[in-house]
Short mmCIF file of C-alpha atoms in Angstrom, two decimals:
data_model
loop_
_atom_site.label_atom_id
_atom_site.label_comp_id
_atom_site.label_asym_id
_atom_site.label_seq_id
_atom_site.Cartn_x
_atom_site.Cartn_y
_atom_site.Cartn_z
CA UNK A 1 -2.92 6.90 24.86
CA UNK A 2 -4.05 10.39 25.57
CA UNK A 3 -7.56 10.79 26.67
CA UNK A 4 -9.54 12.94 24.11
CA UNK A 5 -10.89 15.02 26.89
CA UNK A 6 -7.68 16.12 28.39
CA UNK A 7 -6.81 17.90 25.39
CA UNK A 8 -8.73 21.11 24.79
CA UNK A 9 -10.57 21.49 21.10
CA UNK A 10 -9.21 17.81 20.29
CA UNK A 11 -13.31 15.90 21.00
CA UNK A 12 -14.52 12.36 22.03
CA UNK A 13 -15.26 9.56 21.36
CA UNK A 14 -19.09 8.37 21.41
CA UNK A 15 -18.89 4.37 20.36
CA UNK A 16 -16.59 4.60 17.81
CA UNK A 17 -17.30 7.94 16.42
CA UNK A 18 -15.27 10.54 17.15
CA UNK A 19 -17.06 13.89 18.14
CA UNK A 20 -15.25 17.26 17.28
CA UNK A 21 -17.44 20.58 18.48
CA UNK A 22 -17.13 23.85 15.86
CA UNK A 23 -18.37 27.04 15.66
CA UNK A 24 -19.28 28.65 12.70
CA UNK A 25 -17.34 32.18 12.55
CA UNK A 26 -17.68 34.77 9.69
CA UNK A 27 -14.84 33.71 8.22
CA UNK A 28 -17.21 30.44 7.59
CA UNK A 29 -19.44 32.09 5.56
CA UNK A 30 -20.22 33.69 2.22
CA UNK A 31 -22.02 36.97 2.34
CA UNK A 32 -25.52 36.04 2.98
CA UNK A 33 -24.35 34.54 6.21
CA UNK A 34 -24.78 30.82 5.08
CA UNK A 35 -21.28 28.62 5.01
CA UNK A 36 -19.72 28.76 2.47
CA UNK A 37 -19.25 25.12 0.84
CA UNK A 38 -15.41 25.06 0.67
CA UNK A 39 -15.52 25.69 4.76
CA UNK A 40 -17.45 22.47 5.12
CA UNK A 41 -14.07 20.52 3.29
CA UNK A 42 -11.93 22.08 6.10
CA UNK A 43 -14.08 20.91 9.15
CA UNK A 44 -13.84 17.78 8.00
CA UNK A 45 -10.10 17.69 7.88
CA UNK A 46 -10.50 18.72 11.35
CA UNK A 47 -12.57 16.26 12.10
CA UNK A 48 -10.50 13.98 10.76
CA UNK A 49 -7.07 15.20 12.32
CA UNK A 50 -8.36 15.55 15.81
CA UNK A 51 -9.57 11.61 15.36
CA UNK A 52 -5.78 11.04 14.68
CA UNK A 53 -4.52 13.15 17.89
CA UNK A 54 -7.72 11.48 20.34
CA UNK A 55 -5.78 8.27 19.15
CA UNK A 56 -2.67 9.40 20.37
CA UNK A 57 -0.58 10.04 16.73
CA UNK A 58 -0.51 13.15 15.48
CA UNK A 59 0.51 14.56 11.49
CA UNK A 60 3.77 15.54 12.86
CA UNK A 61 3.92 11.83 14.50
CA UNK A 62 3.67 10.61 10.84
CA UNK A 63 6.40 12.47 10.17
CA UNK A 64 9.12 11.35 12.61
CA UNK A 65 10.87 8.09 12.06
CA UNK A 66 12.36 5.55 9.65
CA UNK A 67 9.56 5.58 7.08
CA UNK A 68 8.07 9.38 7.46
CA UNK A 69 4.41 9.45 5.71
CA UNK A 70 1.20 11.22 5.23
CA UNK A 71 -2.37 11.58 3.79
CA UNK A 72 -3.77 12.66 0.17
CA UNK A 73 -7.37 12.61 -0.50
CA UNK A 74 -7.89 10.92 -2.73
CA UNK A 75 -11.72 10.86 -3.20
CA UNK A 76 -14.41 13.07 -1.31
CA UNK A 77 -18.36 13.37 -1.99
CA UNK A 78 -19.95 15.65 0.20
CA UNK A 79 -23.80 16.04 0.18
CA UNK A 80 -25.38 19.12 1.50
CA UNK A 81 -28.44 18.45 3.09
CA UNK A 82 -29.51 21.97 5.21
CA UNK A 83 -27.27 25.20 5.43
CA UNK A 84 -25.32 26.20 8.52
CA UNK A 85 -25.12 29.97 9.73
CA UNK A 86 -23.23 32.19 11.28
CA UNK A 87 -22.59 31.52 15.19
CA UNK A 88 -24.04 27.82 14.69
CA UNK A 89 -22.74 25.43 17.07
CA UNK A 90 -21.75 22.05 14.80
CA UNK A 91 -20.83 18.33 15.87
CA UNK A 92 -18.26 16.96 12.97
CA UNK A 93 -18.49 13.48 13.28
CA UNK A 94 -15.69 11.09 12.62
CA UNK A 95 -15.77 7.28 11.58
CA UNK A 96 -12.63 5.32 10.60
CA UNK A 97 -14.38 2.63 8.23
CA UNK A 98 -11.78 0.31 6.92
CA UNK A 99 -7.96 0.15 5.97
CA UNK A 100 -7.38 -1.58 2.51
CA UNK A 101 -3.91 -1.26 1.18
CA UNK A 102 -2.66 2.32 1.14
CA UNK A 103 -6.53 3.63 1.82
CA UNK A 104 -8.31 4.59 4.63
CA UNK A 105 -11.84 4.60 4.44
CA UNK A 106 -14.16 7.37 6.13
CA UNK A 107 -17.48 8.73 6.72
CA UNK A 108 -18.59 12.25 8.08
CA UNK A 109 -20.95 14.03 9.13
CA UNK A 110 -21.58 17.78 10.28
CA UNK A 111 -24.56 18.05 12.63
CA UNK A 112 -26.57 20.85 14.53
CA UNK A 113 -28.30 19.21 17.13
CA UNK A 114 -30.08 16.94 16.26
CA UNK A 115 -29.73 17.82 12.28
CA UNK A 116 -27.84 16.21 10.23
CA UNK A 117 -26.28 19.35 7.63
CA UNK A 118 -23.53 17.76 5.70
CA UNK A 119 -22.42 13.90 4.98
CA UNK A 120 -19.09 13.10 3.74
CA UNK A 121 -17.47 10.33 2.50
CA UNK A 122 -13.49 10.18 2.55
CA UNK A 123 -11.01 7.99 0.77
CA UNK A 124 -7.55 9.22 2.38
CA UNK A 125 -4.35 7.70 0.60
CA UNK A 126 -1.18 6.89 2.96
CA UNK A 127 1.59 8.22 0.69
CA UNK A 128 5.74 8.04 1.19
CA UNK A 129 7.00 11.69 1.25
CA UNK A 130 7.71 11.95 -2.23
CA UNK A 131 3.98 11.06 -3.23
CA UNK A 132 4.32 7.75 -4.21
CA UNK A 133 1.54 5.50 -2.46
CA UNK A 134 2.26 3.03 0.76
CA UNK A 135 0.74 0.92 3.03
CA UNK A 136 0.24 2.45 6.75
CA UNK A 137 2.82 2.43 9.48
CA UNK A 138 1.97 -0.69 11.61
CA UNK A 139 2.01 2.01 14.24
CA UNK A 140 -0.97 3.94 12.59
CA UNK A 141 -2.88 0.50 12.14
CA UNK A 142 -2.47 -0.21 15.74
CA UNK A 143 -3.35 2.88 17.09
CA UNK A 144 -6.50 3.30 14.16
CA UNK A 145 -7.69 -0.25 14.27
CA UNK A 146 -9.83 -0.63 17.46
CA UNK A 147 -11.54 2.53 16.00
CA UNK A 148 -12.65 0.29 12.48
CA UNK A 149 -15.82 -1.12 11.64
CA UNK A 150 -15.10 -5.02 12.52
CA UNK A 151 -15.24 -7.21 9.48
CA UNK A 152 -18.17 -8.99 8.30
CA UNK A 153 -20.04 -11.73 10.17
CA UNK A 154 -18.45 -10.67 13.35
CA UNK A 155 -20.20 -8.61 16.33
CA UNK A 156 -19.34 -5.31 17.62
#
C-alpha cells in the first residue's frame, strides 16, 4: 500500500481520519471573496478521492477488471457553520463510517485551524457501470475496511 505521504497533494492519515490540505483560490469564491457553497461539494469529493488513493485504489482502479464499478452520491447534507476566504488554508477531513450493502457511509469536515467551517455527511452508492446498484469489490472492502468505525461493543 502506498504511503499517503509519498504522494504529493494525496494527505494522511491522523487515527483513522484522513487529512487532505486545500487552499482556497479565487476560483473558490463568489464575488465578495467568501466560498462559494457549491466549492465546498467539490473539496469534499477530494477529500474523499484522495482517502481512496492514500488506501492504495484509485477511481481508475475501480475501473479495471472483471466487474468495473464506481460511486453515485446518493445523499449529502452539508452544514455551514463559518465562511472560508480567499487564500485560506483548509484541512478536509475524511472518515469512512460503515459499508452496508451497496453504501458507503461518510462524514466530513472542512477546518481552518482549529475551526471547524463545514460538516458533511456522505452516503456514496457503489454502482455497476450502467447505473444499476452493487455491492463493493471485495478488493475495495479490503483495502477500505481497516479505515471503518469497528462495530458496536467492540474497542478501537
Amino acid at each position: 500500500m502506498t504511503e499517503a505521504a509519498d504522494v504529493p497533494g494525496q494527505g494522511w492519515f491522523q487515527g483513522r481520519e484522513h487529512r487532505l490540505p486545500v487552499r482556497v483560490y479565487y476560483e473558490d469564491t463568489d464575488f465578495t471573496g467568501l466560498v462559494y457553497h457549491g466549492s465546498y461539494v467539490r473539496f469534499f469529493e477530494r477529500g474523499r478521492s484522495d482517502f481512496l488513493r492514500a488506501v492504495g485504489l484509485g477511481h481508475s482502479d475501480l475501473l479495471d477488471g472483471e466487474a468495473p464499478s464506481a460511486f453515485v452520491v446518493a445523499e449529502l447534507a452539508l452544514s455551514f457553520l463559518k465562511p472560508a476566504r480567499i487564500d485560506d488554508a483548509l484541512v478536509v477531513r475524511t472518515l469512512y463510517e460503515e459499508i452496508r450493502g451497496p453504501r458507503l457511509i461518510i462524514r466530513q469536515a472542512i477546518d481552518r485551524g482549529d475551526e471547524t467551517l463545514c460538516r458533511a455527511e456522505v452516503i456514496v452508492v457503489c454502482i455497476h457501470l450502467d447505473g444499476r446498484p452493487r455491492r463493493p469489490t471485495p478488493r475495495l472492502v479490503a483495502r477500505v475496511r481497516p479505515w471503518l468505525a469497528p462495530p458496536s461493543g467492540e474497542d478501537g
